[in-house]
Every structure is written in C-alpha cells, then in structure tokens.
mmCIF file of C-alpha atoms and ligand atoms in Angstrom:
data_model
loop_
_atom_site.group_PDB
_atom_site.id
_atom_site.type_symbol
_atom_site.label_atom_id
_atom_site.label_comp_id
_atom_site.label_asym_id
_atom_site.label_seq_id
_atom_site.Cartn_x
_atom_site.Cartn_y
_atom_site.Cartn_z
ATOM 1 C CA UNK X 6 181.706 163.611 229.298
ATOM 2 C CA UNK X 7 180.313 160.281 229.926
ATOM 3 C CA UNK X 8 176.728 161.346 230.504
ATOM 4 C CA UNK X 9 176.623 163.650 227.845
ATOM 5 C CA UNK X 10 177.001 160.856 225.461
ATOM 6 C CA UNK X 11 174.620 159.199 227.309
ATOM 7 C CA UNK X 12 171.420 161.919 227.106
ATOM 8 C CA UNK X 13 172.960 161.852 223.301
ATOM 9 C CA UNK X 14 172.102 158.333 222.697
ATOM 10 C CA UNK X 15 168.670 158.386 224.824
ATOM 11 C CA UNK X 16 167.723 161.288 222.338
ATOM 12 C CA UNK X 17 168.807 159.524 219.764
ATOM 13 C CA UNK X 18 166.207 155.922 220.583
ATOM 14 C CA UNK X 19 163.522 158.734 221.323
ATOM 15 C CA UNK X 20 164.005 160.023 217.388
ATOM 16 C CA UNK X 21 164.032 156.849 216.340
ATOM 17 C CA UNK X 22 160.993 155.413 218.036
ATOM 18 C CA UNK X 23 158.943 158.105 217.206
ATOM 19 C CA UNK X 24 159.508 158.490 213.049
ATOM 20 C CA UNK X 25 159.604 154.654 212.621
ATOM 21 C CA UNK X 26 156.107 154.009 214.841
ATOM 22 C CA UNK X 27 154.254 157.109 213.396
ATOM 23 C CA UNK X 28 153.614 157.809 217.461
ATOM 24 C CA UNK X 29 154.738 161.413 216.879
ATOM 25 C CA UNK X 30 152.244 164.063 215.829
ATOM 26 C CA UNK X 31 151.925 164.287 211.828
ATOM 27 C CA UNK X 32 155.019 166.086 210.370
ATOM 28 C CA UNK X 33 154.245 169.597 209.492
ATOM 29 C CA UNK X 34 155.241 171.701 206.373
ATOM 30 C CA UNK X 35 157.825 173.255 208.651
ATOM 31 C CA UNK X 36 159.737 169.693 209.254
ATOM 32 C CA UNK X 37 163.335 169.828 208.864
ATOM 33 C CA UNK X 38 163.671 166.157 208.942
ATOM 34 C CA UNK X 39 163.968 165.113 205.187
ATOM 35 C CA UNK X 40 162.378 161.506 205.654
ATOM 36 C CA UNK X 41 159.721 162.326 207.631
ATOM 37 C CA UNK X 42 156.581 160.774 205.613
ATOM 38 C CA UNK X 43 154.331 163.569 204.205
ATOM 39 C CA UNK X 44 150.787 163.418 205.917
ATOM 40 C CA UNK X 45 148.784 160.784 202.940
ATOM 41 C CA UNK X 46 152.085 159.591 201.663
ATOM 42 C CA UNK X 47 149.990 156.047 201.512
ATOM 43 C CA UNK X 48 147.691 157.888 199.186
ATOM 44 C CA UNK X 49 150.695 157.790 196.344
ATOM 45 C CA UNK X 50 152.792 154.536 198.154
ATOM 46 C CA UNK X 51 149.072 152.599 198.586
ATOM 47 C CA UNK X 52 149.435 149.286 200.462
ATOM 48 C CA UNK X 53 146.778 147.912 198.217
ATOM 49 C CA UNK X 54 149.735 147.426 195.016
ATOM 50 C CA UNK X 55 150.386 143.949 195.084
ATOM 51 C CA UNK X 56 153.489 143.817 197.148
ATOM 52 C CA UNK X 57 152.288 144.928 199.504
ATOM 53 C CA UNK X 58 149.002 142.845 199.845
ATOM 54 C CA UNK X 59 150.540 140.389 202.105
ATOM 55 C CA UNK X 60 151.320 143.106 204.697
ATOM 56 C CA UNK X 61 147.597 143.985 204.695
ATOM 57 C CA UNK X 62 145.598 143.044 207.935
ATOM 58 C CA UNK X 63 142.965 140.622 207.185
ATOM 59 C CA UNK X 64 144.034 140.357 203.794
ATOM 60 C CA UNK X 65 144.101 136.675 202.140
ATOM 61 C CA UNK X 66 143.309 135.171 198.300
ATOM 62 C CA UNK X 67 141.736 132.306 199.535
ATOM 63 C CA UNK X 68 138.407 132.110 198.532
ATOM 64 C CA UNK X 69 136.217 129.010 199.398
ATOM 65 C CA UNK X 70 133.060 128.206 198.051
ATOM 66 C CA UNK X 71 130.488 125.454 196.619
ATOM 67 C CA UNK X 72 132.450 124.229 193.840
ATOM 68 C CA UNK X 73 135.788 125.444 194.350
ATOM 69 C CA UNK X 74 138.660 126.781 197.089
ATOM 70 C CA UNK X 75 141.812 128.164 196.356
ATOM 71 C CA UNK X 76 143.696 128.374 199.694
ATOM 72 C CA UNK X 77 146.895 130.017 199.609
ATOM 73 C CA UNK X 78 149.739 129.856 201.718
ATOM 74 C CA UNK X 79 148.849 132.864 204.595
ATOM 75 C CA UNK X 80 145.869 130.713 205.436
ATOM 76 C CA UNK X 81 147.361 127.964 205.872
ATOM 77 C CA UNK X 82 146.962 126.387 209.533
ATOM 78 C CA UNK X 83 149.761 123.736 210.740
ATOM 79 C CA UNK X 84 148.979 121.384 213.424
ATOM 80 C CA UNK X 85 149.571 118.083 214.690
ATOM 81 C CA UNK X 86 148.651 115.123 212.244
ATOM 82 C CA UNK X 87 147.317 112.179 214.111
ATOM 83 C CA UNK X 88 149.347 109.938 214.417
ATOM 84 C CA UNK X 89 152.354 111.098 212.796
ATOM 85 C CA UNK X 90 154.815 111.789 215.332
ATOM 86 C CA UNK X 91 156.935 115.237 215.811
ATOM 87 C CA UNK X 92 155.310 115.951 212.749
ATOM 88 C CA UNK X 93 152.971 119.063 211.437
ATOM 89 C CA UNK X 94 150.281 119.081 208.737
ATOM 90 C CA UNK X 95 147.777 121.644 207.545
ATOM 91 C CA UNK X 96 144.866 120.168 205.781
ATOM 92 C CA UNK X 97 143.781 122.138 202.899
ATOM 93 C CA UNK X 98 141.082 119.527 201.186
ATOM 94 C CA UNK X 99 138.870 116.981 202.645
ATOM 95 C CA UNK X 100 135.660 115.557 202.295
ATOM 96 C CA UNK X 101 133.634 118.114 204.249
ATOM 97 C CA UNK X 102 134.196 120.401 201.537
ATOM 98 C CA UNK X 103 132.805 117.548 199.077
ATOM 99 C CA UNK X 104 135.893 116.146 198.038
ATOM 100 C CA UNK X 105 136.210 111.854 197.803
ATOM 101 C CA UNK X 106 139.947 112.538 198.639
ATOM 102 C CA UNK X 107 142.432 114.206 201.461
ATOM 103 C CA UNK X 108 145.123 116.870 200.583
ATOM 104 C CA UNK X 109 147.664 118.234 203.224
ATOM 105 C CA UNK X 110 150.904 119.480 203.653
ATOM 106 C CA UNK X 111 153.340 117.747 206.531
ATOM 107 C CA UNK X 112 156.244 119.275 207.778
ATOM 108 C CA UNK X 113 158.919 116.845 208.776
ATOM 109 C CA UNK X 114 162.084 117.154 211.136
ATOM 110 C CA UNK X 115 164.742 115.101 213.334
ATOM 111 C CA UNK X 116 162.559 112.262 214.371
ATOM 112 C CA UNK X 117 159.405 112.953 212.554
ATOM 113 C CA UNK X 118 157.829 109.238 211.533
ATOM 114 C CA UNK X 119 154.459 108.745 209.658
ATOM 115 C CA UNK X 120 151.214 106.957 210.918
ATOM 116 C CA UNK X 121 149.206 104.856 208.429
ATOM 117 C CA UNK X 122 146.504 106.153 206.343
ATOM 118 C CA UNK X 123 142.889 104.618 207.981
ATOM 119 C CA UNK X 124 142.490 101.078 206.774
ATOM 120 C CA UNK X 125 141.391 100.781 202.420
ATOM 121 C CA UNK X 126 142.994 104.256 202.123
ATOM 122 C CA UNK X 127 145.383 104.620 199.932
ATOM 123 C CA UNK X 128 148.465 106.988 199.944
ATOM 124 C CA UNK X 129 150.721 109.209 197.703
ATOM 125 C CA UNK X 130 153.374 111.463 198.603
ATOM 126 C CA UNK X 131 155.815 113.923 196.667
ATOM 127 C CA UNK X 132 158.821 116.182 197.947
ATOM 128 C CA UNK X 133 158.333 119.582 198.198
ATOM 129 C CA UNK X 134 161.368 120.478 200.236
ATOM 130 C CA UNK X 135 164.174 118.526 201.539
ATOM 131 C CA UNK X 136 164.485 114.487 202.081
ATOM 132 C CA UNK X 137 162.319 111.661 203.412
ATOM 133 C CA UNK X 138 163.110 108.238 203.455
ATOM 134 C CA UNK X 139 160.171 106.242 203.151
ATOM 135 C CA UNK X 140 160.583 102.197 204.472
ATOM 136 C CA UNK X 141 157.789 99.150 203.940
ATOM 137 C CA UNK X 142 157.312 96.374 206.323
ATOM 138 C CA UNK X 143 160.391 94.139 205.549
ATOM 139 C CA UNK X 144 163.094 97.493 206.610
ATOM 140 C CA UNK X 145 163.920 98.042 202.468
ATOM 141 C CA UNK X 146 164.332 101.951 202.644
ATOM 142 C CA UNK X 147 164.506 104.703 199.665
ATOM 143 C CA UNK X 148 165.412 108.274 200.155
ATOM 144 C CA UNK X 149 163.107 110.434 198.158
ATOM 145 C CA UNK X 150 164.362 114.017 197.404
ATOM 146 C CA UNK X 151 162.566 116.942 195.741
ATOM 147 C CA UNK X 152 160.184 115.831 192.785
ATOM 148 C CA UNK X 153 160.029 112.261 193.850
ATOM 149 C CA UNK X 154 157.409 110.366 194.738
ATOM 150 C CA UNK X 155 156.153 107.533 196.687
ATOM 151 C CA UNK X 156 152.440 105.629 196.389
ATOM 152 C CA UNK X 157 151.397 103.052 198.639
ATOM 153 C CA UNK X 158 148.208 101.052 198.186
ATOM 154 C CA UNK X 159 145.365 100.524 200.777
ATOM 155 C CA UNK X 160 146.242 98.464 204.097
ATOM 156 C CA UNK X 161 150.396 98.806 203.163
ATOM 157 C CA UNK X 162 152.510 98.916 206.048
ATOM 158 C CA UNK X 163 155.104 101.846 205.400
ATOM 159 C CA UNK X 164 156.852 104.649 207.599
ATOM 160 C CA UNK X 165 157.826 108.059 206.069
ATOM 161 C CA UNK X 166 160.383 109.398 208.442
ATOM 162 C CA UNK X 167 162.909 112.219 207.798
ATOM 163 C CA UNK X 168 166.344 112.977 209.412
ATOM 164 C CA UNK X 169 166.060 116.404 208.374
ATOM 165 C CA UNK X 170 164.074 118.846 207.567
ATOM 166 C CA UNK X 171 161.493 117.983 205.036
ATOM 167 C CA UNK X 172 157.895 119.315 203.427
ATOM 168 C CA UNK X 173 155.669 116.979 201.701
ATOM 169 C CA UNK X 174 152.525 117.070 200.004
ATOM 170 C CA UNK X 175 149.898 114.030 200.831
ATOM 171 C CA UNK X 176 146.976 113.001 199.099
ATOM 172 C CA UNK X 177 144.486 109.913 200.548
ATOM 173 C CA UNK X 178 141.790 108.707 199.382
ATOM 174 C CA UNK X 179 139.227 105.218 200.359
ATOM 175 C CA UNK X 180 140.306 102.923 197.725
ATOM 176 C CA UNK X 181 137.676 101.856 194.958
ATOM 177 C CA UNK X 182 138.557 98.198 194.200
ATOM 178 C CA UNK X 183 138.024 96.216 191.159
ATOM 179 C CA UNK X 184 137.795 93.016 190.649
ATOM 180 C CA UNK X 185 141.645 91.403 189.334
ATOM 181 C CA UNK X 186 143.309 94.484 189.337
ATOM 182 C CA UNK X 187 145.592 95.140 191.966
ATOM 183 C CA UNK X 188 147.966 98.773 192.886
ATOM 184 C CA UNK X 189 151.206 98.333 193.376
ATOM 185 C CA UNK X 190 153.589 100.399 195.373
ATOM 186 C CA UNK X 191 155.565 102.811 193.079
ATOM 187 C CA UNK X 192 158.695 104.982 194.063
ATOM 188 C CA UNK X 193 159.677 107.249 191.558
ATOM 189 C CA UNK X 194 160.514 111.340 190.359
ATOM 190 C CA UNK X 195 159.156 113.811 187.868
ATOM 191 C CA UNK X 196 162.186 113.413 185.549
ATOM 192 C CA UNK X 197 161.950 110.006 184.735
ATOM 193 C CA UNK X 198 158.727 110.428 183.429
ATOM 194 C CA UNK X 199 158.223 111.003 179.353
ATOM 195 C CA UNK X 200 156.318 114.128 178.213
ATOM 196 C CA UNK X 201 152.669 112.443 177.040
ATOM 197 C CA UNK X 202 151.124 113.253 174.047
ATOM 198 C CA UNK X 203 148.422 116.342 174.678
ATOM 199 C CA UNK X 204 146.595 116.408 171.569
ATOM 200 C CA UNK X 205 144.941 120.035 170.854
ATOM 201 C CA UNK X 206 146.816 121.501 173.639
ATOM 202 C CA UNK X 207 150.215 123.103 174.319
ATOM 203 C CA UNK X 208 151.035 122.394 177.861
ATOM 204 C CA UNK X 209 153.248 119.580 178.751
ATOM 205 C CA UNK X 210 152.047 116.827 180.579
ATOM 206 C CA UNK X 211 153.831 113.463 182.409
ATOM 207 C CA UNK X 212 151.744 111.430 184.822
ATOM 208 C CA UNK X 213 153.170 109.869 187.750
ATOM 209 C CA UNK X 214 151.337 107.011 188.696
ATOM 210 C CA UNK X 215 150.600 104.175 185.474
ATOM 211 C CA UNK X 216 147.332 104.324 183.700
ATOM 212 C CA UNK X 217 146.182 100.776 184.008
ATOM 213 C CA UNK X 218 143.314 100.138 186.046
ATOM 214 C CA UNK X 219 144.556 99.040 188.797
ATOM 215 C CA UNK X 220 145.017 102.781 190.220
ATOM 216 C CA UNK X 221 141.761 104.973 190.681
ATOM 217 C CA UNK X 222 143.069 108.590 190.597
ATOM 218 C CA UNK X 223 146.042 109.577 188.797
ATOM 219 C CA UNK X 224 148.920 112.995 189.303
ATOM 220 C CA UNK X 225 149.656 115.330 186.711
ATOM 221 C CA UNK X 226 152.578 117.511 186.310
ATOM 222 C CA UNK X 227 151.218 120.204 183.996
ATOM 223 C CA UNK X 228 153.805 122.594 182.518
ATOM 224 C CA UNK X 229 153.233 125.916 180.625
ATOM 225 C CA UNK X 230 155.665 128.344 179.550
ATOM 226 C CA UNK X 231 154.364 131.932 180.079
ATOM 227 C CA UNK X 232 151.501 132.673 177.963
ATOM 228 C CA UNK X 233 150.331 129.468 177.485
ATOM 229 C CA UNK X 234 147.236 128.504 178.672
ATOM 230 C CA UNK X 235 144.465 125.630 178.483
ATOM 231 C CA UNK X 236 142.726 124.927 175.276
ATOM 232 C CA UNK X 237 139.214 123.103 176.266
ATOM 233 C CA UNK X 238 137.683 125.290 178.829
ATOM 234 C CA UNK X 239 137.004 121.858 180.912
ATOM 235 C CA UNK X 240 134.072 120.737 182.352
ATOM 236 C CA UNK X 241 134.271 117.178 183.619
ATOM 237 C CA UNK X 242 133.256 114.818 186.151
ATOM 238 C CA UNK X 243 136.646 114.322 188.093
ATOM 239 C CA UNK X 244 137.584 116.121 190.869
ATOM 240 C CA UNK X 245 140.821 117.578 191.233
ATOM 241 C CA UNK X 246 143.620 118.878 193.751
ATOM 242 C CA UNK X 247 146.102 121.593 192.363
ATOM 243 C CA UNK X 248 149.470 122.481 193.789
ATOM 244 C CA UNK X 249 151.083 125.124 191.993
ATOM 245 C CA UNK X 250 155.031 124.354 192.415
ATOM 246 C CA UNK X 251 156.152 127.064 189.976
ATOM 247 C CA UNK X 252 155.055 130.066 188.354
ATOM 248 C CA UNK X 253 152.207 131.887 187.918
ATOM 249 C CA UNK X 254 148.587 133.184 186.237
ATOM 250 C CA UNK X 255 145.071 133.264 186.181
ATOM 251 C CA UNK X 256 143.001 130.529 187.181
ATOM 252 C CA UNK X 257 139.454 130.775 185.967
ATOM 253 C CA UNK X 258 137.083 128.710 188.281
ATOM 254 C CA UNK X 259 132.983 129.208 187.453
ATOM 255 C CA UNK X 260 132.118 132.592 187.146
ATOM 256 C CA UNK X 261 135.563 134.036 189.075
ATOM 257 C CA UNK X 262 138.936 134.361 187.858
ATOM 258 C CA UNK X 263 141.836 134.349 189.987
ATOM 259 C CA UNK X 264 145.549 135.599 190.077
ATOM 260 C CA UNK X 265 147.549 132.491 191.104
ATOM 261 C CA UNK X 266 151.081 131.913 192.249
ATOM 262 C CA UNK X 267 153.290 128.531 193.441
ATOM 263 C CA UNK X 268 152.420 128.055 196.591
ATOM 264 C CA UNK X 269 148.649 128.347 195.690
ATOM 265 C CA UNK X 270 146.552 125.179 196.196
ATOM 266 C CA UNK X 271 142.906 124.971 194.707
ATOM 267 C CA UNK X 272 139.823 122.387 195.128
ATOM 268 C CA UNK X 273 137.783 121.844 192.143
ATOM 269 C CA UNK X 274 134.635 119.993 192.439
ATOM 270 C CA UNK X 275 132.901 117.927 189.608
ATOM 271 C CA UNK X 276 131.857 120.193 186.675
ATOM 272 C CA UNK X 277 133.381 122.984 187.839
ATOM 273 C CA UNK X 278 133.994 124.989 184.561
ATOM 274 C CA UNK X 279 138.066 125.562 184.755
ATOM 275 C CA UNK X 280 140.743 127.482 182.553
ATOM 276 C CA UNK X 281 144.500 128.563 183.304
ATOM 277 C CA UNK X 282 146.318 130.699 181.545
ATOM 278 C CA UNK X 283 150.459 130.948 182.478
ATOM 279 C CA UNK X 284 151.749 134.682 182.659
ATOM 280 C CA UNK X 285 154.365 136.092 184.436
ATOM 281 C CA UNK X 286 158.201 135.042 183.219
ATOM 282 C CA UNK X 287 158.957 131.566 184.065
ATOM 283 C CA UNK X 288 157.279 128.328 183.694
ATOM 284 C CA UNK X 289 154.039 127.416 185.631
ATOM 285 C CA UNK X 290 154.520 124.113 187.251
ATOM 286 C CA UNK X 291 151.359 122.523 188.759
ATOM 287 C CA UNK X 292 150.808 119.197 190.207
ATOM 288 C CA UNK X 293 147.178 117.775 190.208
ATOM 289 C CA UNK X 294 144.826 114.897 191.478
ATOM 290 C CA UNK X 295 142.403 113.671 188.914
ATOM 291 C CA UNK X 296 140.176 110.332 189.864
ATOM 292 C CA UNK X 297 140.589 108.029 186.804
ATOM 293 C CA UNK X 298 139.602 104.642 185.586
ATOM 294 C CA UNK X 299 136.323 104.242 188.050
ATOM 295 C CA UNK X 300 132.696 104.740 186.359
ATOM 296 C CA UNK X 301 130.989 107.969 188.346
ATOM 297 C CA UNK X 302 128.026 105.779 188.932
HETATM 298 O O1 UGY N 25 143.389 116.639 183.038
HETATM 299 C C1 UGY N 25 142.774 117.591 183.504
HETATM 300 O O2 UGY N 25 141.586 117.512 183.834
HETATM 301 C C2 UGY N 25 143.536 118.903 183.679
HETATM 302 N N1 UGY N 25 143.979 119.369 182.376
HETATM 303 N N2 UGY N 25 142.746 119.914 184.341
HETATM 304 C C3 UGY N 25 143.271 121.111 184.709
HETATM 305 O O3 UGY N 25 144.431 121.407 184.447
HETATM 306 N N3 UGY N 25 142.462 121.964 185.385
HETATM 307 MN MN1 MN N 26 140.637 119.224 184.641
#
C-alpha cells in the first residue's frame, strides 16, 4: 500500500516538473491536460506588456548618455562605501559622468556608522526608508525618520549610524566658498516646509535647504497631481539630480522621452532641454539637486 502511494507521488513531481519548466515536448492538439500552454501562447500573453518587462532578460530603462542618465532601480549596483562601516551604497551620479556633485543610495543596518565626506565636501542626506540617527562632534544626537533631512557643511565632524534598518539618499559635492557667508548645519523634514510660490506653473514646490547664499546647491520637493506637468520646457545652466519618491510619467530629456516611475533616478547635465509631465493616478513626488547662488563662471 505504502509504495503505491509512493510511485503516486514520484509521478506526481514528474507532472509537475515537466508543465511548469516547459522541459516536456510541446503539448499537442490531442492534450487532455486543460492548462497545458498552447504552442505561441506568448504570441497573445507577450512578455513585452509592461508587467512583464522586468521579467525580461537583459531588459533595463536606464539609458545613459552625454547629457543625461536615468538609472532605474534593476541597475542599480550595491557595494561597500568607503569608509562607512557595515554599510552598502550604489552610486548612481558622479563626476565621471560630468556632474560637479555625488548621488548614492546607502543601505544601513545594526551597526552601520558613516565615514566623512573628503575634506571641503559638503553633505546632505534624506530618509528614504526607516531611521538614522545622525550625531555631531559634541555626542548631541537626532533621529531622522522618513522625509527628514540632515545637511552638514564642509570639514563637519558627524556620524550617521542606524540601529535598524535604514535607506538613505546622499548627495556631496566640493564646497564653493564665498567670502562672509557661512552654511550651517540644518536638521529638518518635508512637512515643515511651506509650499513656495511657483509663478506660471502648477506644481508644488518647498525647498529644503534656505536660499541665502551661504548654501551653493539647493533640494526641491516637486509635487504634481496626475496630469500636471511642467510649464517652461527648461533649459538652464544648473545641473540637477532627480529621485522620483512617488508616482509616475514621462520625462522628456533632449530629443528622448521617457516613461518614469518612483524609484527612477535621472542625471541632467547643463542645458539639457527637460519637461515632465505626471500621469498615472497618484501624485508624482520628486526630489531634486539644483546648484544655486554661485556665478557659472
Ligand atoms: O527648478 C528646476 O530647475 C526644476 N523645475 N527642474 C525640473 O523639475 N526638471
Ligand atoms: Mn530644472
């Protein structure tokens, strides 16, 4: 009785092995089995609709060229940072794709501590995922959660550790001094920050770090509810590094236009001709770096 059961069940992983890993010869007209696939069934199911794009090999959105990169998330390659301990990272801009400024991702756990940007860099960080608790040189400690934000000026001592599990995105940059002004460290979240006046467009705008000129670059929090999109087709002299947090739509960059969707980061290099429009059925959230305040020459 016993082994009967047994050859039962060994048929039984054969059938299954077989119709889930295609190994068996194509099903025939004659096929009894109702879910066998009919031979071309891809033809009508094809893996090229766009749920199914991740699954196919090779396949990736990011693009990278000249004057602009859009890097999304299945190409993005985690590694150690230097000197950031237990800690990964995945650069996704940096100056030998033209940019004046560094963009990455870290991924902190249990015993995951910062090292220092290189000395006159300057530092920002906002929360992705998670807490960090971010410390200066006399011990004073804040815990930063999701949509807060830290920004430490060049040659600051600081630690960003994290107890937990946290992701955080990081932008650096070689400080451009001028004379009597000097950055301060700022702590703060997306919340507290009032909407700014945006005049001629519709999006919603707060930035995070003050305008005064003390601070060379500045972050935007751009919001668009779907169908809004950018009014001035911008061409400018800043650079800029985009993390879409929420949402999604079509990013036009030069000549190409590209579906987008949070998770998506892009490069844009001076003059780059650039346009969004928000589709979809929730807000588009994007956070961006945009130098400010220094003359280009
Ligand atoms: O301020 C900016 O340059 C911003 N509006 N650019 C952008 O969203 N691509
Ligand atoms: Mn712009």
């Amino acid at each position: 009785m016993r082994s009967i059961f047994a050859i039962l069940f060994i048929l039984g992983l054969f059938k299954h092995a077989f119709s889930e890993e295609g190994y068996c010869s194509a099903p025939s007209g004659l096929s009894t089995d109702a879910k066998a696939k009919p031979l071309y069934w891809k033809v009508d199911t094809p893996t090229l609709s766009p749920v199914h794009l991740k699954d196919l090999p090779g396949f990736t959105r990011s693009v990278y060229k000249n004057s602009h990169a859009l890097i999304s998330p299945e190409s993005h390659v985690y590694g150690p940072l230097p000197d950031w301990s237990d800690t990964t990272g995945a650069y996704l801009i940096s100056p030998e794709m033209g940019s004046h400024f560094l963009m990455y991702l870290a991924k902190l756990k249990d015993n995951s501590r910062s090292g220092l940007p290189l000395p006159g860099v300057e530092r920002f960080i906002f929360v992705l995922q998670g807490t960090v608790t971010v410390t200066n040189a006399t011990g004073v400690s804040q815990l930063l959660k999701v949509d807060s934000y830290a920004y430490f000026p060049p040659n600051f001592e600081h630690s960003i550790e994290s107890d937990a599990l946290g992701t955080i995105v990081v932008f650096e940059r070689r400080y451009s001094p001028l004379a009597n002004h000097i950055p301060e460290p700022l702590v703060g979240s997306t919340d507290k920050h009032p909407l700014l006046e945006t005049p001629g467009e519709i999006f919603e705008l707060r930035k995070l770090i003050p305008t005064t000129l003390a601070y060379d670059f500045n972050i935007h929090i751009m919001d668009f509810q779907p169908g809004e999109f950018l009014n001035v087709k911008e061409v400018h002299y800043n650079q800029h590094g985009l993390l879409l947090l929420e949402g999604q739509g079509i990013y036009r960059l030069g000549d190409s236009w590209y579906p987008v969707q949070a998770g998506d980061v892009i490069w844009m290099a001076p003059f780059i001709p650039q346009w969004y429009a928000a589709l979809g059925k929730t807000r588009t959230r994007y956070l961006i770096y945009k130098d400010a305040n220094r003359s280009p020459l």
